[in-house]
Amino acid sequence: EGCPVTAIGDAAFYECKRLRSIEIPEGVTSIGDGAFCECVSLRSIEIPEGVKSIGDGAFGGCLNLTSVEIPEGVTSIGDGAFYECESLRSIEIPEGVKSIGDSVFGHCESLRSIEIPEGVTSIGDYAFWYCKSLTSIKIPEGVMSIGHGAFTNTPWINEQTEGKDYL
């Protein structure tokens, strides 16, 4: 049966342009930096319960990715993890996540709404930059810092009447 897989390494499936789906096995605890970066045919992915961290740019440039299920055990989502996932329509950020990194969902043009969980205390630079369909965002009171340009070029920011200069 071989050795169990416990991690998906950095750039493990980088630019696998014909990869449409993948089943990450139980027992995997981390998805490395750029692990599925530029897998332009990847449409959906279900991340198993044991995963704790998703690396920088892990799914960046997966242009056709429409849905991702992130389990509650994930505590770290790296910078640009879902950058340029232009077809991503929805995503739920688990309660265990404490910060939303730089450009995590930048250029996710189809993302319509996002609810940031109560435990999040910071939102990184350009986190939701150019999410041109994003009209609904729920930011909890516990968020203490919002990075530069976090919501630039979103319909949501244009609807804000107070504090806009700071977002």
PDB file of C-alpha atoms in Angstrom:
ATOM      1  CA  GLU A   1       0.000   0.000   0.000  1.00  0.00           C
ATOM      2  CA  GLY A   2       2.946   2.367   0.365  1.00  0.00           C
ATOM      3  CA  CYS A   3       3.461   5.304   2.647  1.00  0.00           C
ATOM      4  CA  PRO A   4       0.564   7.573   3.555  1.00  0.00           C
ATOM      5  CA  VAL A   5       0.502  11.043   2.013  1.00  0.00           C
ATOM      6  CA  THR A   6       0.630  13.730   4.715  1.00  0.00           C
ATOM      7  CA  ALA A   7       1.360  16.837   2.650  1.00  0.00           C
ATOM      8  CA  ILE A   8       0.975  18.158  -0.873  1.00  0.00           C
ATOM      9  CA  GLY A   9       4.363  19.729  -1.592  1.00  0.00           C
ATOM     10  CA  ASP A  10       5.181  23.145  -2.997  1.00  0.00           C
ATOM     11  CA  ALA A  11       4.322  23.343  -6.714  1.00  0.00           C
ATOM     12  CA  ALA A  12       3.411  19.626  -6.716  1.00  0.00           C
ATOM     13  CA  PHE A  13       0.843  20.039  -9.504  1.00  0.00           C
ATOM     14  CA  TYR A  14       2.021  23.416 -10.811  1.00  0.00           C
ATOM     15  CA  GLU A  15       0.680  24.127 -14.309  1.00  0.00           C
ATOM     16  CA  CYS A  16      -1.060  20.766 -14.703  1.00  0.00           C
ATOM     17  CA  LYS A  17      -3.303  22.437 -17.250  1.00  0.00           C
ATOM     18  CA  ARG A  18      -5.470  19.366 -17.943  1.00  0.00           C
ATOM     19  CA  LEU A  19      -6.154  18.499 -14.297  1.00  0.00           C
ATOM     20  CA  ARG A  20      -9.940  18.823 -13.838  1.00  0.00           C
ATOM     21  CA  SER A  21     -10.479  17.323 -10.417  1.00  0.00           C
ATOM     22  CA  ILE A  22      -8.494  15.861  -7.590  1.00  0.00           C
ATOM     23  CA  GLU A  23      -9.314  14.039  -4.408  1.00  0.00           C
ATOM     24  CA  ILE A  24      -6.926  14.958  -1.636  1.00  0.00           C
ATOM     25  CA  PRO A  25      -6.576  11.924   0.628  1.00  0.00           C
ATOM     26  CA  GLU A  26      -7.425  11.867   4.324  1.00  0.00           C
ATOM     27  CA  GLY A  27      -4.271  12.295   6.387  1.00  0.00           C
ATOM     28  CA  VAL A  28      -2.999  15.315   4.442  1.00  0.00           C
ATOM     29  CA  THR A  29      -2.338  18.170   6.876  1.00  0.00           C
ATOM     30  CA  SER A  30      -0.905  20.837   4.583  1.00  0.00           C
ATOM     31  CA  ILE A  31      -1.147  22.049   1.012  1.00  0.00           C
ATOM     32  CA  GLY A  32       2.126  23.660  -0.059  1.00  0.00           C
ATOM     33  CA  ASP A  33       2.887  26.962  -1.755  1.00  0.00           C
ATOM     34  CA  GLY A  34       1.720  26.940  -5.367  1.00  0.00           C
ATOM     35  CA  ALA A  35       0.653  23.292  -5.079  1.00  0.00           C
ATOM     36  CA  PHE A  36      -2.125  23.641  -7.675  1.00  0.00           C
ATOM     37  CA  CYS A  37      -1.112  27.025  -9.104  1.00  0.00           C
ATOM     38  CA  GLU A  38      -2.139  27.568 -12.739  1.00  0.00           C
ATOM     39  CA  CYS A  39      -4.199  24.362 -12.932  1.00  0.00           C
ATOM     40  CA  VAL A  40      -6.517  26.210 -15.293  1.00  0.00           C
ATOM     41  CA  SER A  41      -8.919  23.281 -15.876  1.00  0.00           C
ATOM     42  CA  LEU A  42      -9.467  22.483 -12.176  1.00  0.00           C
ATOM     43  CA  ARG A  43     -13.166  23.070 -11.427  1.00  0.00           C
ATOM     44  CA  SER A  44     -13.725  22.084  -7.817  1.00  0.00           C
ATOM     45  CA  ILE A  45     -11.824  20.753  -4.878  1.00  0.00           C
ATOM     46  CA  GLU A  46     -12.800  19.360  -1.528  1.00  0.00           C
ATOM     47  CA  ILE A  47     -10.153  19.752   1.123  1.00  0.00           C
ATOM     48  CA  PRO A  48     -10.236  16.974   3.752  1.00  0.00           C
ATOM     49  CA  GLU A  49     -10.835  17.607   7.457  1.00  0.00           C
ATOM     50  CA  GLY A  50      -7.217  17.030   8.547  1.00  0.00           C
ATOM     51  CA  VAL A  51      -5.754  19.945   6.564  1.00  0.00           C
ATOM     52  CA  LYS A  52      -4.512  22.765   8.816  1.00  0.00           C
ATOM     53  CA  SER A  53      -2.773  25.072   6.335  1.00  0.00           C
ATOM     54  CA  ILE A  54      -3.103  26.171   2.729  1.00  0.00           C
ATOM     55  CA  GLY A  55       0.118  27.649   1.341  1.00  0.00           C
ATOM     56  CA  ASP A  56       0.820  30.896  -0.506  1.00  0.00           C
ATOM     57  CA  GLY A  57      -0.627  30.805  -4.012  1.00  0.00           C
ATOM     58  CA  ALA A  58      -1.787  27.207  -3.517  1.00  0.00           C
ATOM     59  CA  PHE A  59      -4.665  27.596  -5.992  1.00  0.00           C
ATOM     60  CA  GLY A  60      -3.593  30.848  -7.645  1.00  0.00           C
ATOM     61  CA  GLY A  61      -4.553  31.156 -11.288  1.00  0.00           C
ATOM     62  CA  CYS A  62      -7.041  28.269 -11.238  1.00  0.00           C
ATOM     63  CA  LEU A  63      -9.259  30.209 -13.625  1.00  0.00           C
ATOM     64  CA  ASN A  64     -12.100  27.661 -13.786  1.00  0.00           C
ATOM     65  CA  LEU A  65     -12.284  26.780 -10.091  1.00  0.00           C
ATOM     66  CA  THR A  66     -15.903  27.452  -9.111  1.00  0.00           C
ATOM     67  CA  SER A  67     -16.124  25.985  -5.626  1.00  0.00           C
ATOM     68  CA  VAL A  68     -13.878  25.086  -2.732  1.00  0.00           C
ATOM     69  CA  GLU A  69     -14.827  23.514   0.571  1.00  0.00           C
ATOM     70  CA  ILE A  70     -12.417  24.512   3.316  1.00  0.00           C
ATOM     71  CA  PRO A  71     -12.808  22.439   6.492  1.00  0.00           C
ATOM     72  CA  GLU A  72     -13.098  23.908   9.984  1.00  0.00           C
ATOM     73  CA  GLY A  73      -9.619  22.677  10.970  1.00  0.00           C
ATOM     74  CA  VAL A  74      -7.832  25.076   8.602  1.00  0.00           C
ATOM     75  CA  THR A  75      -6.161  27.848  10.600  1.00  0.00           C
ATOM     76  CA  SER A  76      -3.862  29.333   7.968  1.00  0.00           C
ATOM     77  CA  ILE A  77      -4.618  30.427   4.404  1.00  0.00           C
ATOM     78  CA  GLY A  78      -1.494  31.793   2.695  1.00  0.00           C
ATOM     79  CA  ASP A  79      -1.090  35.010   0.731  1.00  0.00           C
ATOM     80  CA  GLY A  80      -2.625  34.776  -2.738  1.00  0.00           C
ATOM     81  CA  ALA A  81      -3.958  31.284  -2.021  1.00  0.00           C
ATOM     82  CA  PHE A  82      -6.942  31.818  -4.335  1.00  0.00           C
ATOM     83  CA  TYR A  83      -5.622  34.776  -6.339  1.00  0.00           C
ATOM     84  CA  GLU A  84      -7.099  34.980  -9.858  1.00  0.00           C
ATOM     85  CA  CYS A  85      -9.621  32.203  -9.329  1.00  0.00           C
ATOM     86  CA  GLU A  86     -11.867  34.154 -11.677  1.00  0.00           C
ATOM     87  CA  SER A  87     -14.752  31.645 -11.646  1.00  0.00           C
ATOM     88  CA  LEU A  88     -14.888  31.169  -7.857  1.00  0.00           C
ATOM     89  CA  ARG A  89     -18.436  32.121  -6.844  1.00  0.00           C
ATOM     90  CA  SER A  90     -18.485  31.354  -3.151  1.00  0.00           C
ATOM     91  CA  ILE A  91     -16.241  30.282  -0.352  1.00  0.00           C
ATOM     92  CA  GLU A  92     -16.647  29.855   3.387  1.00  0.00           C
ATOM     93  CA  ILE A  93     -13.759  30.858   5.584  1.00  0.00           C
ATOM     94  CA  PRO A  94     -13.572  28.560   8.613  1.00  0.00           C
ATOM     95  CA  GLU A  95     -13.832  29.870  12.186  1.00  0.00           C
ATOM     96  CA  GLY A  96     -10.254  28.867  13.052  1.00  0.00           C
ATOM     97  CA  VAL A  97      -8.691  31.351  10.620  1.00  0.00           C
ATOM     98  CA  LYS A  98      -7.279  34.400  12.461  1.00  0.00           C
ATOM     99  CA  SER A  99      -6.067  36.518   9.558  1.00  0.00           C
ATOM    100  CA  ILE A 100      -6.809  36.898   5.882  1.00  0.00           C
ATOM    101  CA  GLY A 101      -3.521  37.388   4.074  1.00  0.00           C
ATOM    102  CA  ASP A 102      -2.469  39.653   1.243  1.00  0.00           C
ATOM    103  CA  SER A 103      -4.285  39.111  -2.077  1.00  0.00           C
ATOM    104  CA  VAL A 104      -5.889  35.876  -0.836  1.00  0.00           C
ATOM    105  CA  PHE A 105      -8.996  36.391  -2.962  1.00  0.00           C
ATOM    106  CA  GLY A 106      -7.697  39.159  -5.221  1.00  0.00           C
ATOM    107  CA  HIS A 107      -9.115  39.089  -8.739  1.00  0.00           C
ATOM    108  CA  CYS A 108     -11.783  36.504  -7.902  1.00  0.00           C
ATOM    109  CA  GLU A 109     -14.112  38.225 -10.332  1.00  0.00           C
ATOM    110  CA  SER A 110     -17.138  35.958  -9.763  1.00  0.00           C
ATOM    111  CA  LEU A 111     -17.071  36.034  -5.942  1.00  0.00           C
ATOM    112  CA  ARG A 112     -20.396  37.550  -4.859  1.00  0.00           C
ATOM    113  CA  SER A 113     -20.376  37.541  -1.077  1.00  0.00           C
ATOM    114  CA  ILE A 114     -18.093  36.775   1.812  1.00  0.00           C
ATOM    115  CA  GLU A 115     -18.664  36.379   5.517  1.00  0.00           C
ATOM    116  CA  ILE A 116     -15.528  36.853   7.535  1.00  0.00           C
ATOM    117  CA  PRO A 117     -15.623  34.728  10.708  1.00  0.00           C
ATOM    118  CA  GLU A 118     -15.562  36.225  14.209  1.00  0.00           C
ATOM    119  CA  GLY A 119     -12.007  35.100  15.014  1.00  0.00           C
ATOM    120  CA  VAL A 120     -10.385  37.087  12.197  1.00  0.00           C
ATOM    121  CA  THR A 121      -8.440  40.103  13.470  1.00  0.00           C
ATOM    122  CA  SER A 122      -6.745  41.313  10.287  1.00  0.00           C
ATOM    123  CA  ILE A 123      -7.394  41.535   6.569  1.00  0.00           C
ATOM    124  CA  GLY A 124      -4.303  41.864   4.370  1.00  0.00           C
ATOM    125  CA  ASP A 125      -3.400  44.234   1.576  1.00  0.00           C
ATOM    126  CA  TYR A 126      -5.473  43.718  -1.579  1.00  0.00           C
ATOM    127  CA  ALA A 127      -7.234  40.727   0.040  1.00  0.00           C
ATOM    128  CA  PHE A 128     -10.369  41.188  -2.092  1.00  0.00           C
ATOM    129  CA  TRP A 129      -8.932  43.514  -4.716  1.00  0.00           C
ATOM    130  CA  TYR A 130     -10.803  43.492  -8.023  1.00  0.00           C
ATOM    131  CA  CYS A 131     -13.561  41.124  -6.927  1.00  0.00           C
ATOM    132  CA  LYS A 132     -15.855  42.903  -9.351  1.00  0.00           C
ATOM    133  CA  SER A 133     -18.987  40.916  -8.366  1.00  0.00           C
ATOM    134  CA  LEU A 134     -18.516  41.279  -4.601  1.00  0.00           C
ATOM    135  CA  THR A 135     -21.580  43.084  -3.274  1.00  0.00           C
ATOM    136  CA  SER A 136     -21.937  41.626   0.221  1.00  0.00           C
ATOM    137  CA  ILE A 137     -19.243  41.531   2.904  1.00  0.00           C
ATOM    138  CA  LYS A 138     -19.719  40.912   6.610  1.00  0.00           C
ATOM    139  CA  ILE A 139     -16.776  42.128   8.675  1.00  0.00           C
ATOM    140  CA  PRO A 140     -16.865  41.254  12.380  1.00  0.00           C
ATOM    141  CA  GLU A 141     -16.144  43.848  15.059  1.00  0.00           C
ATOM    142  CA  GLY A 142     -12.994  41.965  16.076  1.00  0.00           C
ATOM    143  CA  VAL A 143     -11.140  42.972  12.899  1.00  0.00           C
ATOM    144  CA  MET A 144      -8.465  45.426  14.084  1.00  0.00           C
ATOM    145  CA  SER A 145      -6.632  46.081  10.827  1.00  0.00           C
ATOM    146  CA  ILE A 146      -7.589  46.222   7.178  1.00  0.00           C
ATOM    147  CA  GLY A 147      -4.729  46.375   4.692  1.00  0.00           C
ATOM    148  CA  HIS A 148      -4.147  48.819   1.879  1.00  0.00           C
ATOM    149  CA  GLY A 149      -6.566  48.368  -1.035  1.00  0.00           C
ATOM    150  CA  ALA A 150      -8.254  45.375   0.600  1.00  0.00           C
ATOM    151  CA  PHE A 151     -11.568  46.083  -1.147  1.00  0.00           C
ATOM    152  CA  THR A 152     -10.435  48.248  -4.072  1.00  0.00           C
ATOM    153  CA  ASN A 153     -12.455  47.802  -7.270  1.00  0.00           C
ATOM    154  CA  THR A 154     -15.376  45.999  -5.648  1.00  0.00           C
ATOM    155  CA  PRO A 155     -19.002  47.125  -5.959  1.00  0.00           C
ATOM    156  CA  TRP A 156     -19.258  46.807  -2.167  1.00  0.00           C
ATOM    157  CA  ILE A 157     -16.699  49.562  -1.474  1.00  0.00           C
ATOM    158  CA  ASN A 158     -18.565  51.935  -3.772  1.00  0.00           C
ATOM    159  CA  GLU A 159     -21.709  51.530  -1.640  1.00  0.00           C
ATOM    160  CA  GLN A 160     -19.992  52.501   1.622  1.00  0.00           C
ATOM    161  CA  THR A 161     -20.743  55.950   2.954  1.00  0.00           C
ATOM    162  CA  GLU A 162     -18.595  55.994   6.108  1.00  0.00           C
ATOM    163  CA  GLY A 163     -14.992  55.001   6.587  1.00  0.00           C
ATOM    164  CA  LYS A 164     -14.490  54.585   2.845  1.00  0.00           C
ATOM    165  CA  ASP A 165     -11.236  56.548   2.930  1.00  0.00           C
ATOM    166  CA  TYR A 166      -9.799  53.952   5.282  1.00  0.00           C
ATOM    167  CA  LEU A 167     -10.783  50.898   3.239  1.00  0.00           C
TER     168      LEU A 167
END
